[in-house]
Short mmCIF file of C-alpha atoms in Angstrom, two decimals:
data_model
loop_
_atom_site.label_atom_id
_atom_site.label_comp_id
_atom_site.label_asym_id
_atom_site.label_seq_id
_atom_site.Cartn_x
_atom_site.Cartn_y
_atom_site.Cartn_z
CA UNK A 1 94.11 82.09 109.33
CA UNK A 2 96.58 84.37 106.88
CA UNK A 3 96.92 82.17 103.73
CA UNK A 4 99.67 83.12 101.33
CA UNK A 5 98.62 84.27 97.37
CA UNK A 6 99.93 85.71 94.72
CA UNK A 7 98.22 88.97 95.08
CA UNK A 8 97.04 91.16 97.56
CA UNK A 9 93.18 90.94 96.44
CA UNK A 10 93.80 87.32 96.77
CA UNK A 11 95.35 87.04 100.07
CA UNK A 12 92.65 89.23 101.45
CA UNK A 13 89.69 86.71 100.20
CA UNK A 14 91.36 83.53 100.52
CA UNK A 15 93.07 83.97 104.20
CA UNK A 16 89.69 83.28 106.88
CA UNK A 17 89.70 82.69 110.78
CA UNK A 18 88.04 79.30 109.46
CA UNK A 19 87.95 77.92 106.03
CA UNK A 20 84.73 76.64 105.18
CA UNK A 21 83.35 73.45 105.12
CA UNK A 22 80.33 71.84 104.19
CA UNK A 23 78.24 70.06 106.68
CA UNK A 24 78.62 66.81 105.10
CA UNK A 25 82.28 66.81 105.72
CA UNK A 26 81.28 66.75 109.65
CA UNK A 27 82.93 63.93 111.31
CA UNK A 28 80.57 61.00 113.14
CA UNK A 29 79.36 62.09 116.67
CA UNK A 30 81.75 61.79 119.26
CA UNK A 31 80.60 61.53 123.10
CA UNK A 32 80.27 65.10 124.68
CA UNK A 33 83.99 66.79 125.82
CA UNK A 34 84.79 69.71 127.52
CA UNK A 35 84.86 71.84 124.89
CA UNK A 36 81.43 71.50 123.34
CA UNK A 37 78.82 73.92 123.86
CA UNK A 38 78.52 78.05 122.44
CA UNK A 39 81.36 80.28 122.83
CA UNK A 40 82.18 84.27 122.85
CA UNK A 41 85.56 85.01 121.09
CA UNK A 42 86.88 87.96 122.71
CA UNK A 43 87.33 90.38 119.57
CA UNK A 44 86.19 89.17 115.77
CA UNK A 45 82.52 89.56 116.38
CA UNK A 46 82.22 85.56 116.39
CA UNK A 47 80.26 83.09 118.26
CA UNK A 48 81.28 79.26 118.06
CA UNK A 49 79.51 76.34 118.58
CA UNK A 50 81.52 73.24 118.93
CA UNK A 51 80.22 69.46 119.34
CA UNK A 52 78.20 67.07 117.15
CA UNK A 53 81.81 66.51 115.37
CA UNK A 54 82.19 69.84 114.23
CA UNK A 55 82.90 73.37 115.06
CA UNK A 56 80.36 76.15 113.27
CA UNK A 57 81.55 79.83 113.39
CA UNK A 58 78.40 82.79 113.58
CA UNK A 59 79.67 86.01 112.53
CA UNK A 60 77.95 88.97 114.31
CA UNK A 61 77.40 92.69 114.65
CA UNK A 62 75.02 94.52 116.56
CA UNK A 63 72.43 94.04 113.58
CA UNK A 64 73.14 90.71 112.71
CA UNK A 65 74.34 87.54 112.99
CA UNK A 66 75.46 85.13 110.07
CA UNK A 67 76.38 81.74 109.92
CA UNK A 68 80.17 81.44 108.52
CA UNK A 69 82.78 78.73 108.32
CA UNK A 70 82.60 75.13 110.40
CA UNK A 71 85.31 72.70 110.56
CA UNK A 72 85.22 68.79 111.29
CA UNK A 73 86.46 67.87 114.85
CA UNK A 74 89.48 64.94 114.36
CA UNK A 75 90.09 64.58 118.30
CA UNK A 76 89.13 65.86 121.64
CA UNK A 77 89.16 69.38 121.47
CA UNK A 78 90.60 69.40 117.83
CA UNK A 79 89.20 70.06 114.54
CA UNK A 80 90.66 70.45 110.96
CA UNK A 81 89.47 72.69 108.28
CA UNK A 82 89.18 71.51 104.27
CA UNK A 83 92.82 72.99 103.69
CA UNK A 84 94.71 71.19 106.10
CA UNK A 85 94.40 73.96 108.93
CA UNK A 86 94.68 72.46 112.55
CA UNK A 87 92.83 74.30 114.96
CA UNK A 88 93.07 73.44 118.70
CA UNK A 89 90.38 74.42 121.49
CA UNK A 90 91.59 74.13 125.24
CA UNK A 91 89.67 75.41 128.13
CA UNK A 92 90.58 76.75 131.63
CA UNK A 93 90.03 75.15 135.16
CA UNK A 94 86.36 75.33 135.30
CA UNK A 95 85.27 75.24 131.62
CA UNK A 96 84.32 78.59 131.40
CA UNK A 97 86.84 79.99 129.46
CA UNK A 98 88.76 78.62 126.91
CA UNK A 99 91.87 79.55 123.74
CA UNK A 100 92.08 78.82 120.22
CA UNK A 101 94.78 78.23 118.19
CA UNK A 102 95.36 77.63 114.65
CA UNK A 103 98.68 75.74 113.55
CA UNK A 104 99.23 78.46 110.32
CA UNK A 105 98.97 81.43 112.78
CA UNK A 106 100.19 83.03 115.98
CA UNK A 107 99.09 83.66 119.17
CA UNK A 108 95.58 82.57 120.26
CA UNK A 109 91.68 84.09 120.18
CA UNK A 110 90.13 83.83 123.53
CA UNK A 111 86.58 82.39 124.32
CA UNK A 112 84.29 82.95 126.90
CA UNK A 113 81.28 79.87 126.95
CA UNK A 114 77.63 81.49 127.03
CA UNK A 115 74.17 79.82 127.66
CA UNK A 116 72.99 79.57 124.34
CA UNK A 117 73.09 81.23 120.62
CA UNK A 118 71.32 84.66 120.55
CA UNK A 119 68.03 84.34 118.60
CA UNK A 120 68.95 86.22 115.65
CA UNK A 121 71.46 83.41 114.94
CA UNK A 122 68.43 81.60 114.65
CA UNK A 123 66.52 83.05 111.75
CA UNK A 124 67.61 83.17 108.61
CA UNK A 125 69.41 86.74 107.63
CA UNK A 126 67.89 89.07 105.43
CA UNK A 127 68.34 89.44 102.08
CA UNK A 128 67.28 93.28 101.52
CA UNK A 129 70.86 94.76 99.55
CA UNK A 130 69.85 97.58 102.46
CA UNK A 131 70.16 94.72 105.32
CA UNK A 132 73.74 93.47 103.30
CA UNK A 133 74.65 97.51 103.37
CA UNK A 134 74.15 97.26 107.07
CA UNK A 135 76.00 94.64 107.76
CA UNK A 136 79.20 95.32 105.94
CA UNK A 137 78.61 98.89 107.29
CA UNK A 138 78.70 97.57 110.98
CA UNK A 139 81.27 94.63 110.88
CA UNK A 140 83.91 97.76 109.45
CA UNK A 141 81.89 99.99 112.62
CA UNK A 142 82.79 97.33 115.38
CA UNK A 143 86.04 96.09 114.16
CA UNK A 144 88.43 98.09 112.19
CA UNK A 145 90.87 99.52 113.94
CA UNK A 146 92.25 102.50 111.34
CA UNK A 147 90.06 104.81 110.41
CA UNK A 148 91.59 107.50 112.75
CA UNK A 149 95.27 106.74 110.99
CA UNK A 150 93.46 106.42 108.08
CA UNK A 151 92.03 109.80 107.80
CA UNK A 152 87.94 108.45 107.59
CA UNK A 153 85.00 109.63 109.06
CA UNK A 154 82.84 106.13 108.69
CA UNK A 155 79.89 107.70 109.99
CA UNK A 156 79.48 110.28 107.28
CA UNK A 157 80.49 107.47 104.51
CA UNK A 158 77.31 105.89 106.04
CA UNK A 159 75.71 109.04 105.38
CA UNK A 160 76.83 109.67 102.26
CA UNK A 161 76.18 105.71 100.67
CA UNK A 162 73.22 104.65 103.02
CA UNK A 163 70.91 106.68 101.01
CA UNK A 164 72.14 105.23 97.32
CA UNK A 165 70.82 101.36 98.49
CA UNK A 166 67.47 101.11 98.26
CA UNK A 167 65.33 97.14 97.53
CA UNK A 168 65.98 97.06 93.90
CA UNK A 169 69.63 98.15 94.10
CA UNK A 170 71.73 95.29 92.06
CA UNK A 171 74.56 92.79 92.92
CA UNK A 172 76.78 95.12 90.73
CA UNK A 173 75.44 98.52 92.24
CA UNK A 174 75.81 97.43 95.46
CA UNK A 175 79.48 95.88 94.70
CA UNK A 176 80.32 99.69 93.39
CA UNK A 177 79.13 101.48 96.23
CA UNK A 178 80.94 98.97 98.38
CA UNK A 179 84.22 99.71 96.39
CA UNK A 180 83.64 103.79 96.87
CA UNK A 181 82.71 103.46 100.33
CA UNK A 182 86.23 101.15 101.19
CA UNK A 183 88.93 102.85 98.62
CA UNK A 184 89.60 105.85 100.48
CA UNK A 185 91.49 103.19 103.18
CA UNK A 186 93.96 101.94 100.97
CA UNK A 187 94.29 99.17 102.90
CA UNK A 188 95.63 95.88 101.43
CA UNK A 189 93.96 93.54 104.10
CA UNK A 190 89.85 95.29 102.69
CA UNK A 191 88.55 93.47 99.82
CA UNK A 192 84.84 92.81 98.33
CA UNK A 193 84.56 89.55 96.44
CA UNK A 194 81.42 89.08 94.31
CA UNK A 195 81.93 86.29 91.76
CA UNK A 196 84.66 87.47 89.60
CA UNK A 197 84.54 90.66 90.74
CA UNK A 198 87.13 91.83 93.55
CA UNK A 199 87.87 95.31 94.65
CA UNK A 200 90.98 95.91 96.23
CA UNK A 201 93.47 98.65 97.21
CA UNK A 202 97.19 99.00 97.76
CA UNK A 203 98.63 101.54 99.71
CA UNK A 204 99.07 104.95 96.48
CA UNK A 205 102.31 104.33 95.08
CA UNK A 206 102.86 100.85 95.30
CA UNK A 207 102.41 97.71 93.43
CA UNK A 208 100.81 94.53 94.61
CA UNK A 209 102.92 91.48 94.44
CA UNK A 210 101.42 89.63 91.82
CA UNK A 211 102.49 86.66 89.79
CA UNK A 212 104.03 88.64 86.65
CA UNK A 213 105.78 90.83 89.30
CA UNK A 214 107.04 88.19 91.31
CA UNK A 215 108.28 86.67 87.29
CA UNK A 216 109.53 90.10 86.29
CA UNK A 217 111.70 90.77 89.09
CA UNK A 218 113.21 87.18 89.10
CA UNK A 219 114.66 86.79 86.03
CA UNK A 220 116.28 90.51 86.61
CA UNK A 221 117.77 89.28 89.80
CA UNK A 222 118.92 85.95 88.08
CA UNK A 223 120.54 87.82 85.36
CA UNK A 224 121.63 90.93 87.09
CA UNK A 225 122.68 89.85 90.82
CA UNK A 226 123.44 86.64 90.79
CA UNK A 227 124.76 86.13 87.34
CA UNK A 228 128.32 85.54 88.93
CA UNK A 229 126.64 83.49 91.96
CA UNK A 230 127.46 79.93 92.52
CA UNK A 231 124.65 77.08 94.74
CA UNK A 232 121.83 78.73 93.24
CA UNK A 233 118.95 76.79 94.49
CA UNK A 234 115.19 76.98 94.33
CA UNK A 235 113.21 75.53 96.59
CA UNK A 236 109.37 75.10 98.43
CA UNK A 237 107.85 75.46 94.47
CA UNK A 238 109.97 78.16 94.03
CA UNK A 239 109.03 80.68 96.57
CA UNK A 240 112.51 80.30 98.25
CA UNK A 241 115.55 80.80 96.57
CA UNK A 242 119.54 81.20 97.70
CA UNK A 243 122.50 81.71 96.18
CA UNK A 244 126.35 81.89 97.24
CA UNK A 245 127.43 85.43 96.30
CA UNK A 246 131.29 86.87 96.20
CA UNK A 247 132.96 87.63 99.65
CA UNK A 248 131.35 85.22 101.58
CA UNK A 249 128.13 86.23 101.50
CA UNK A 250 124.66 84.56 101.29
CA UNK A 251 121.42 85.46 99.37
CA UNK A 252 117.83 84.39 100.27
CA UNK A 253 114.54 84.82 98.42
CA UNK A 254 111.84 84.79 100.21
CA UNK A 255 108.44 85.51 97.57
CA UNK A 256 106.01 84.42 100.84
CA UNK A 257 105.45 82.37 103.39
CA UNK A 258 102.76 79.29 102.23
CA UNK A 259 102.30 77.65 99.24
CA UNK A 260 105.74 75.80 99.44
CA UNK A 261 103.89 71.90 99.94
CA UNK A 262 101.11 72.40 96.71
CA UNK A 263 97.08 73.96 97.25
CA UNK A 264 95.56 72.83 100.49
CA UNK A 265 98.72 70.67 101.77
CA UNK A 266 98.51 70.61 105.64
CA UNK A 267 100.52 72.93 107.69
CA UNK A 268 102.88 70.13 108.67
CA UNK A 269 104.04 69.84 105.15
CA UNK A 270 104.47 73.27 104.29
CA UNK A 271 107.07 73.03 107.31
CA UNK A 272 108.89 70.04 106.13
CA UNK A 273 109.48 72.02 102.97
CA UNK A 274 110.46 75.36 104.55
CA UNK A 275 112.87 72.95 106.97
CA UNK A 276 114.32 71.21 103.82
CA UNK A 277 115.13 74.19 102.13
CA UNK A 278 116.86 75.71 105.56
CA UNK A 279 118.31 72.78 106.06
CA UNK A 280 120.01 72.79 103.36
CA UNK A 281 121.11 76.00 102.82
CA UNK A 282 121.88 76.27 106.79
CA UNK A 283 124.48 73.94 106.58
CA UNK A 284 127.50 74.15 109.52
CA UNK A 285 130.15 74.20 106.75
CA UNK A 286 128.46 78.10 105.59
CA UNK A 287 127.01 79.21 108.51
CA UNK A 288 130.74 79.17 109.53
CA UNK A 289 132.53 81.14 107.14
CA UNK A 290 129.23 83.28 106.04
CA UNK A 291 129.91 87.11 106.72
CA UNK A 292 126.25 88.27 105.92
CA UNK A 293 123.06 87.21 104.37
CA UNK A 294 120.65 89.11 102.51
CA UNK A 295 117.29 88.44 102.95
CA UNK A 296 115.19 89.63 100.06
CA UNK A 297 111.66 90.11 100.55
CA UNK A 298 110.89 92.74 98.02
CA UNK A 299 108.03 91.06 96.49
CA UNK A 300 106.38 88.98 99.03
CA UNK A 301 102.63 88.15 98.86
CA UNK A 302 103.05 86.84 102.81
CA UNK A 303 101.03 84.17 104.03
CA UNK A 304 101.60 82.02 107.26
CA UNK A 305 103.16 84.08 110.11
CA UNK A 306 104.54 80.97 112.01
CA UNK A 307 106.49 80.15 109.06
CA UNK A 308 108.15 83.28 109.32
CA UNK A 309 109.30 82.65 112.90
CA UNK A 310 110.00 79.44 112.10
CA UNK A 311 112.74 81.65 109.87
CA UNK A 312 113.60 83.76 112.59
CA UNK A 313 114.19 80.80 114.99
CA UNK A 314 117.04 80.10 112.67
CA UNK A 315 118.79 83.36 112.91
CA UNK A 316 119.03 83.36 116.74
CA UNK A 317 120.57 81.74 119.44
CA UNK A 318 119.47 83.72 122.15
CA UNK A 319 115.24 83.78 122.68
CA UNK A 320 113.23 86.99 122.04
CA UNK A 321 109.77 88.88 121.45
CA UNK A 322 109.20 88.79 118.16
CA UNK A 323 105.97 91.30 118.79
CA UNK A 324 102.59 91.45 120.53
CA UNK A 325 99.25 91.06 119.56
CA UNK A 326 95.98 92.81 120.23
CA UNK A 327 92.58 92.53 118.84
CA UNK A 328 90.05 95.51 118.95
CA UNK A 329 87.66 94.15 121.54
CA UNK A 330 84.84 97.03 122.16
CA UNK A 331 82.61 97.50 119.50
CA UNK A 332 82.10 101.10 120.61
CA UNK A 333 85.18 101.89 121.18
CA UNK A 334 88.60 101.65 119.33
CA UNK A 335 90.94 102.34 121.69
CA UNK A 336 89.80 99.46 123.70
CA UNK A 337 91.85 96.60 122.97
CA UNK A 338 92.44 92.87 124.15
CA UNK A 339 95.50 92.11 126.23
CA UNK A 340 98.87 92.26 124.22
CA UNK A 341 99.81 88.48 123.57
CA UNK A 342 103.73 88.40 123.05
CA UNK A 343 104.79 86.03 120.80
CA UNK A 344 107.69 84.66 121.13
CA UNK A 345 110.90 83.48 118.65
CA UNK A 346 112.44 80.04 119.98
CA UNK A 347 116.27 79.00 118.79
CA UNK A 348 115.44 76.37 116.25
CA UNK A 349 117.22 72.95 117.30
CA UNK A 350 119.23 73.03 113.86
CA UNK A 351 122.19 74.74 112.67
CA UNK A 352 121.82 78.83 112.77
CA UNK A 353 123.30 81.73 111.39
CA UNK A 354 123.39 84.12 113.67
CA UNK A 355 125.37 87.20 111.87
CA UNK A 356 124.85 89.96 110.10
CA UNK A 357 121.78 90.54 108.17
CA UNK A 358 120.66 92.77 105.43
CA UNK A 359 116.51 92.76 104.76
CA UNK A 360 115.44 94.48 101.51
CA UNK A 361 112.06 95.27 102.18
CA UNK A 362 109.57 97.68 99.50
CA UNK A 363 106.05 98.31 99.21
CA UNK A 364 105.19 94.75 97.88
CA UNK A 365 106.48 93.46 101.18
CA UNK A 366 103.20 92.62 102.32
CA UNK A 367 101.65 90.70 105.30
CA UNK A 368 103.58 87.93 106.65
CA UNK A 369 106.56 89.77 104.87
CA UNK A 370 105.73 92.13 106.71
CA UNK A 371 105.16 90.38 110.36
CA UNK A 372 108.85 88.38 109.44
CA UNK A 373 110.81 91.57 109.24
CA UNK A 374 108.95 92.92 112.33
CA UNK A 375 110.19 90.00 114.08
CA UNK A 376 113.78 91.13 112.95
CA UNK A 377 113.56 94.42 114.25
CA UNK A 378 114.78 93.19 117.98
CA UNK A 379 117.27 90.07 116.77
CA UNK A 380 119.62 90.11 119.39
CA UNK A 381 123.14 89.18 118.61
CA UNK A 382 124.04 89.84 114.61
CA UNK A 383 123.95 93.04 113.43
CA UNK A 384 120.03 93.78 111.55
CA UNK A 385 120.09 96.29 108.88
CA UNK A 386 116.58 97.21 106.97
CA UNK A 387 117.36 98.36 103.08
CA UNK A 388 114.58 100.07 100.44
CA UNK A 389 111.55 101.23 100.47
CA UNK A 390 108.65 100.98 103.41
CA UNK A 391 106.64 97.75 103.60
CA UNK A 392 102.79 97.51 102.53
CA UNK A 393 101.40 98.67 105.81
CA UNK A 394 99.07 95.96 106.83
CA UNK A 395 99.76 92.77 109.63
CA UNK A 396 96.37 91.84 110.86
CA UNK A 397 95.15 88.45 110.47
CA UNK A 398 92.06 89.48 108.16
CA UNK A 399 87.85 88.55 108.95
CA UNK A 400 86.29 87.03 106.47
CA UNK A 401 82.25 87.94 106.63
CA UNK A 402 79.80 86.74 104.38
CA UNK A 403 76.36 88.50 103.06
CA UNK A 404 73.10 87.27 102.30
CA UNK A 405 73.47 87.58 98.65
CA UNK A 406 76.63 85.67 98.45
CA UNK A 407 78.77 88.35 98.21
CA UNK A 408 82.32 88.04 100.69
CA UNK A 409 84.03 90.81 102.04
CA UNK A 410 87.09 91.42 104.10
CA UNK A 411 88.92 93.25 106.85
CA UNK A 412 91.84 93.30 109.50
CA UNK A 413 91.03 93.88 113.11
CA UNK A 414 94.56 93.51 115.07
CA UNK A 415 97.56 95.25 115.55
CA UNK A 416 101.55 94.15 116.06
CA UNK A 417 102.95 96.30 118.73
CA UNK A 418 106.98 96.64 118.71
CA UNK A 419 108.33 96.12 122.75
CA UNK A 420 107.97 100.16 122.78
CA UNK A 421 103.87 99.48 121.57
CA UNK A 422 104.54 101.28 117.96
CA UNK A 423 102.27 99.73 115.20
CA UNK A 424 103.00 100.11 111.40
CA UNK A 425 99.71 99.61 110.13
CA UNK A 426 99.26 102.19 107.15
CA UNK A 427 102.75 103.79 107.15
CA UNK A 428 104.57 100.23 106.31
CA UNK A 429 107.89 99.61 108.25
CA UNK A 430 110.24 102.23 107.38
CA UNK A 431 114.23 101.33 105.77
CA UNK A 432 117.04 102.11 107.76
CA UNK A 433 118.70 102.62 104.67
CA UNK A 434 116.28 104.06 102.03
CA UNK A 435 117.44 102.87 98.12
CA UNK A 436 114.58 102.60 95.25
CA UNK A 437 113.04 99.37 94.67
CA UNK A 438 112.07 97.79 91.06
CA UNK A 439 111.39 101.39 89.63
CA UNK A 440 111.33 101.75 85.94
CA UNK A 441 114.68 103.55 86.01
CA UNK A 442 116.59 100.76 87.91
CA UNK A 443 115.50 98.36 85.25
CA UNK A 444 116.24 100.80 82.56
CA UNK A 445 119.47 101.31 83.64
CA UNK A 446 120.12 97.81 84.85
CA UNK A 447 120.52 98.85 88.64
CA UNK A 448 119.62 97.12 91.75
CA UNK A 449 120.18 99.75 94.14
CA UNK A 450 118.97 97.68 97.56
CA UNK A 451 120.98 94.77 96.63
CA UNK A 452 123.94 96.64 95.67
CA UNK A 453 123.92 98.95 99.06
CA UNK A 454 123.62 95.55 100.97
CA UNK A 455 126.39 94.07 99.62
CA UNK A 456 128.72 96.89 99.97
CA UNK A 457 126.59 97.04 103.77
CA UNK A 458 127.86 93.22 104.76
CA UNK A 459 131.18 93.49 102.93
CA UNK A 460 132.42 96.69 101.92
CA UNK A 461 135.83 95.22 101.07
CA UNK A 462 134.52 92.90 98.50
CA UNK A 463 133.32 93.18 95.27
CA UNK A 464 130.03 93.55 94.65
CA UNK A 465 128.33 90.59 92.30
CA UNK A 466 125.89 93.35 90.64
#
């Protein structure tokens, strides 16, 4: 589902409900289970048909349908997409209804089984850059959630860009009215995709976290805040990295949550990495005498959100909400919503720390960085304390759709509700304590404001290592 990447344009196009497949990668026919037939998914605007050794996604609005991603079934009820995701499909007493789960993500998508596919998943979908126009046009129409918060009368953009599409409009004149039409959301989780060619926006004064950023800000930290450190580690290719600081405190790393196990490496092994790494620096010797542990996530490109509560499960040992989850599920109406799915954190069975916490959060906190410290906002037990700037602003698991021409696009469609049923989708989580993050004049002047604040936070008697 949400794939981790360097940048935000990146994690937008690569993260899909379904990875694709090709149909030759369909495994031999099994005998008919319970699962096979065509199913509704409550929310997404998706139809799937499962059986023949395979599962095949339709994506559809009220103008189209689209045939999307497929999967090759490995077991009853189980299928596994080209990069290692395991999805699971397990219906209700009397077949009719039925969940999906998929091992990278949380929660589940709901299915209802219908008679048959609708007939315009039957013909083949028009290729008239009008008919793509439409499409995009309806899939944001039905699904997005925002554009109240966001300030954006979609109807008159329709207006407005309908007219400028016309037979012999281009690839690359379509691609720029696209990018017009979708800038004015600043939303992280929308991003067009033709060939080389992505548009995508960050939220106006931030920064994506990007590979030179993610570089840049390293070797300050190396240099600057943990040049008197001792146990510096890397681990999970890099993406996680702690350090022992001065007055028995800890320092954690986090640039996002995937990528630790090498491209496409299954689920399972991007958790034996993340538990080798915690493992290791969760040891009973520190856990004992730590006094806090700073949890950077400053620039984090995000990625799975189960690895982040597989985090979280390690910094509890009582169990909790982390947050609920609800899809958009009227395609008339956005305040209609499915049923909020909590989603639970579990004490890990493994050595936890369960003290105080300081979590330096800015605006390329993105994503799953963004889900993990939303699952930190209730820890029970050790004191919590949020340091910087706001977060990104976007959570949702994003849709991938695909247009006749070729082109890709993408969008969110969910919310994370806090146990009071706030969201912080556009606005970012806010600091509790507000310091600047990575500005020009902190490296200038050799300051890290955030990490300095949280060390005098978890230890004001000691000395700070910056």
């Amino acid at each position: 589902m949400r794939i981790v990447t360097a940048a935000v344009a990146a994690l937008a196009l690569a993260a899909t409900a379904l990875p694709a497949a090709s149909a030759a990668s369909a495994a031999p026919q099994d005998p008919p289970s319970a699962t096979d037939g065509v199913w509704r998914m409550d929310g997404y605007g998706t139809l799937l048909v499962l059986g023949g050794g395979a599962l095949r996604e339709y994506q559809t609005t009220a103008v189209s349908c689209v045939e999307g991603d497929s999967a090759r079934q490995t077991g009853p009820g189980t299928y596994t997409t080209p990069d290692g995701t395991a999805l699971t499909v397990r219906t209700t007493p009397g077949r009719a209804h039925a969940r999906l789960a998929a091992d990278r993500s949380v929660g589940h998508r709901w299915l209802t089984r219908i008679r048959a596919l609708p007939a315009a998943c039957t013909r083949p979908p028009a290729t008239d850059p009008r008919a793509d126009f439409d499409v995009l046009w309806q899939t944001f129409e039905e699904n997005y959630p925002f554009f109240a918060q966001k300030g954006v009368d979609w109807h008159a953009v329709r207006d407005r860009y309908r007219p400028q599409v016309h037979r012999n409009t281009t690839r690359a004149e379509l691609f720029d009215i696209f990018s017009r039409m979708l800038r004015p959301l600043h939303d992280a989780h929308v991003a067009v995709k033709d060939g080389d060619r992505v548009f995508a926006e960050v939220r106006p004064g931030t920064e994506p976290p990007g590979k030179e950023l993610d570089a840049k800000v390293k070797e300050f930290i190396l240099a600057r805040d943990l040049k008197d450190a001792t146990g510096l580690q890397d681990f999970a290719a890099g993406r996680i990295t702690y350090a022992d600081l001065r007055g028995d405190l800890g320092y954690l790393r986090i640039s996002g949550f995937g990528g630790y196990a090498g491209a496409d490496a299954p689920y399972t092994a991007e958790q034996a990495e993340l538990d080798r790494a915690l493992d290791t620096v969760l040891t009973p010797g520190r856990t004992r005498h730590l006094k806090g542990l700073i949890i950077d996530l400053r620039v984090n490109g995000g990625g799975s959100d189960a690895l982040g509560l597989r985090i979280a499960a390690r910094l509890t040992d009582t169990p909790y909400t982390a947050y609920a989850k609800r899809v958009r599920n009227d395609p008339a109406d956005p305040a209609r919503h499915t049923r909020p799915e909590p989603v639970p954190v579990v004490p890990a069975a493994a050595t936890r720390y369960t003290g105080p916490v300081a979590v330096l959060t800015g605006g390329s906190t993105v994503s799953a960085g963004e889900t993990f410290t939303q699952a930190l906002l209730d820890r029970p037990g050790g004191r919590t304390v949020r340091i910087g700037r706001p977060t990104q602003g976007v959570f949702s698991d994003v849709m991938m759709r695909y247009l006749a021409d070729g082109m890709l696009f993408v969008l969110p469609n969910e919310e994370y509700l806090t146990r009071t049923g706030r969201t912080f989708d556009g606005t970012g989580i806010p600091p509790q304590l507000t310091e600047p993050v990575f500005t020009e004049e902190e490296f200038a002047h050799d300051r890290d404001s955030a990490f300095d604040r949280a060390v005098g936070v978890l230890a004001p008697r000691s000395p700070s290592s910056g």
